[in-house]
Amino acid sequence: MFRRQVQSGRREFVTQDIQITYATLSDAEEDSGLQSALDEAIARVRRQWLGAELPLFIGGEELYIGETFETVSPFDTRLHLCSAQKGTVVHARAAVEAAADAFPTWRQVSWEERVEIIRGIAARLNEQILDLTALLVFEVGKSRMEALAEVAETIALTRYYAEAMERNEGFLREMGKLDPDDPGEHNFSVLRPYGVWAVISPFNFPLALSAAPIAAALLTGNTVVFKAGSDTPYSGWKTAQLFAEASLPPGAFNYVSGPGSVVGRELQENAGIDGWTFTGSHDVGMSILQRSVSGRYPRPAVVEMGGKNPAIISRTADLRKATLGVMRAAFGLTGQKCSACSRVYVHEGVYDAFRAQLVEMTRDISIGDPTDRSTFMGPLINEDACDKFERYAALARSDGQVLAGGNRLADCELARGYFVEPTIVEGLPEDHALVKEELFVPLLHLARVATLDEAMAKANDTKYGLTAGFYGEDEQEITWFFEHIEAGTTYANRAGGATTGAWPGVQPFGGWKGSGSTGKNIGGRYYLPLYLREQSQTTIG
C-alpha cells in the first residue's frame, strides 16, 4: 500500500516505500484515496497549468523569443495545453556554447555534491508526483495508472543513478603496482566526463526518458543540452524546470524546444557535442551513430532505436497469465511503446484457446478519456499516428484476417481526439511489413507454430532485439528461452506485461542488434559508465 503523509493540509503520496510500475498497478488501482488525490490533481492541472507559455533555458536564463508553437491534448483537441518557444539553430548553438563554457566549472564539482543535487531533484519530483501524473494524462493521453508509473519510475531512476555514483565512489579505483616494493609508485583508474552531452527524448515517456539521462550525464560531470519531443513540450519544460531550479552553474543544463528538423538536427550535427543520448526511431538513431564516428574523432552515443517485440506461448503455458500479459503489453499506452508486444507465436496445441481468450479480453478494453478512472487505453498522440493506423489496418484486412478492432473511433466525444481500436490480425506472412516494421500503434500479429523451435526462429527473425516474453510452465523451456532469444530485456510468465514494465535496479531495460548501440541497459549496473571515459593515472614518487 501507499505510505501517506499530510503536509500543508493536503494528502501527498510518497513512493520510496513501493514500486508503482506498469506491471504492479493493482494495489494502486484499488486505492480509493490515491484515486481521489489524482482526481484533485487532474482538476488542479486543468485549472492552473493549461494554456501557459513556456520558455527556453540557456546559460542559466529563461528565454522568450517571440515565436511559439501550440500543443493540444490528444484526447480532446479543444484543450490548449501550452505555447512553447519555437527554437532555432541559433538557440541550439547558443545552448551548446553555454554548456561548453560551463563544463570546466561543473566537472570540478565533487561527485558527492553532484549526488546530493540529483537526490534533491528526485525529492522535488516526488513532491510533484500527482501533478506531473496529471500532466502526462493531458499531454500524452496515458491512463492515470500508466502516467503515475512513469513519474514513479523517473524518481526511481534518478535515485538509482545517484546511488550508483555513490556506490562506485565516483569511479576512482586504485590499481596494482609493477613494483610491489616501491612505496612511491601509485596507479589509479578514474572515469572522467566527456564534455557537452545532448539528450534528445521521445514523446511516449517524456519524463523518464528525459530526466533520467539528464541526471546520468550531470552526475558523471558532463554538461547538458536537452531537447524534448515536439509533441510533449509541456512535460519537457517541467523536466527542464527541475534542473533549471537546482544548484547548477549557469550553462551546466540547457533546454531548447522546437522542431526536430531544426533544433534536433543541429544537436545531431553540431561539432561541439561530445556525446548523445537519443531514444526514438531506428533511422534517426542510425544517423546519430554514423555521425558519432564521422567527425574528427569518435564520440559516444547512447542510442535506443525501438523494437518489434515477440512473445512465445508454449503448450504448457498458463493461458490466463499469457493472455493478460500479452494484452497489457500490446495495448498499454495504445501500443506507443518501444517495448510493446507486437508479435505472438503460439503453439498449435493451445492456439485456438489462446486466440479466443485474447480476442475476448481485447474487445473488453475500456477506451476513452484517460482522465477517467476506468479507462485502460487512451488516444494516439496525433493525427499522423491515426493516419498510420488506418493505413496499417487496411493492410491487415487486405493481407490477413482481422480478429478484433481495425477501426478509428470517431463517434460522439471520441471524435475530438485520436482514438482507435486495439487490433489483432492473423494470417500475415512473416515477411509482411506489419510483421517486420515497428508500427507504434495498437496492432498485434498472431501466428500459429508447430514447435517452439519454429517460434524461436520467427521471434529472432528481426533487425530488432529489445524485449521478449515467454509463457510456459516447464523449467527447461524457460531456460531454453533465455538462452536462445535475441533480446536485451526478457520475461517469463509475467502476467503484468509480456514484454513491458521494466523497473530500475530490477529489470535493466535495453536491447541489442537494431535496438541499441551500447549493449548496456537503462536502470542497470553498467549504465553510468557510458557517460564516462577511463583515464589511467600513474605517479612515481
mmCIF file of C-alpha atoms in Angstrom, residues 111-112 114 164-175 186-192 532-538:
data_model
loop_
_atom_site.group_PDB
_atom_site.id
_atom_site.type_symbol
_atom_site.label_atom_id
_atom_site.label_comp_id
_atom_site.label_asym_id
_atom_site.label_seq_id
_atom_site.Cartn_x
_atom_site.Cartn_y
_atom_site.Cartn_z
ATOM 1 C CA TRP A 111 30.866 13.727 -7.197
ATOM 2 C CA GLU A 112 29.424 13.834 -3.663
ATOM 3 C CA ARG A 114 26.562 16.189 -7.682
ATOM 4 C CA ALA A 164 25.287 4.033 -8.274
ATOM 5 C CA MET A 165 27.625 7.030 -8.287
ATOM 6 C CA GLU A 166 27.917 6.769 -4.513
ATOM 7 C CA ARG A 167 28.336 3.000 -4.518
ATOM 8 C CA ASN A 168 31.186 3.303 -7.005
ATOM 9 C CA GLU A 169 32.789 6.170 -5.051
ATOM 10 C CA GLY A 170 32.938 8.408 -8.092
ATOM 11 C CA PHE A 171 34.539 5.652 -10.192
ATOM 12 C CA LEU A 172 38.043 6.139 -8.783
ATOM 13 C CA ARG A 173 39.932 2.870 -8.268
ATOM 14 C CA GLU A 174 43.451 2.152 -7.069
ATOM 15 C CA MET A 175 45.224 -0.361 -9.311
ATOM 16 C CA HIS A 186 50.792 4.813 -7.309
ATOM 17 C CA ASN A 187 48.395 3.711 -10.073
ATOM 18 C CA PHE A 188 44.770 4.683 -10.381
ATOM 19 C CA SER A 189 41.908 4.241 -12.824
ATOM 20 C CA VAL A 190 39.457 7.135 -12.901
ATOM 21 C CA LEU A 191 36.402 7.610 -15.083
ATOM 22 C CA ARG A 192 36.096 11.170 -16.370
ATOM 23 C CA LEU A 532 32.454 8.443 -18.824
ATOM 24 C CA ARG A 533 35.893 7.751 -20.311
ATOM 25 C CA GLU A 534 38.656 5.947 -18.466
ATOM 26 C CA GLN A 535 41.952 7.596 -17.602
ATOM 27 C CA SER A 536 44.883 5.643 -16.169
ATOM 28 C CA GLN A 537 46.997 7.695 -13.741
ATOM 29 C CA THR A 538 50.499 6.638 -12.704
#
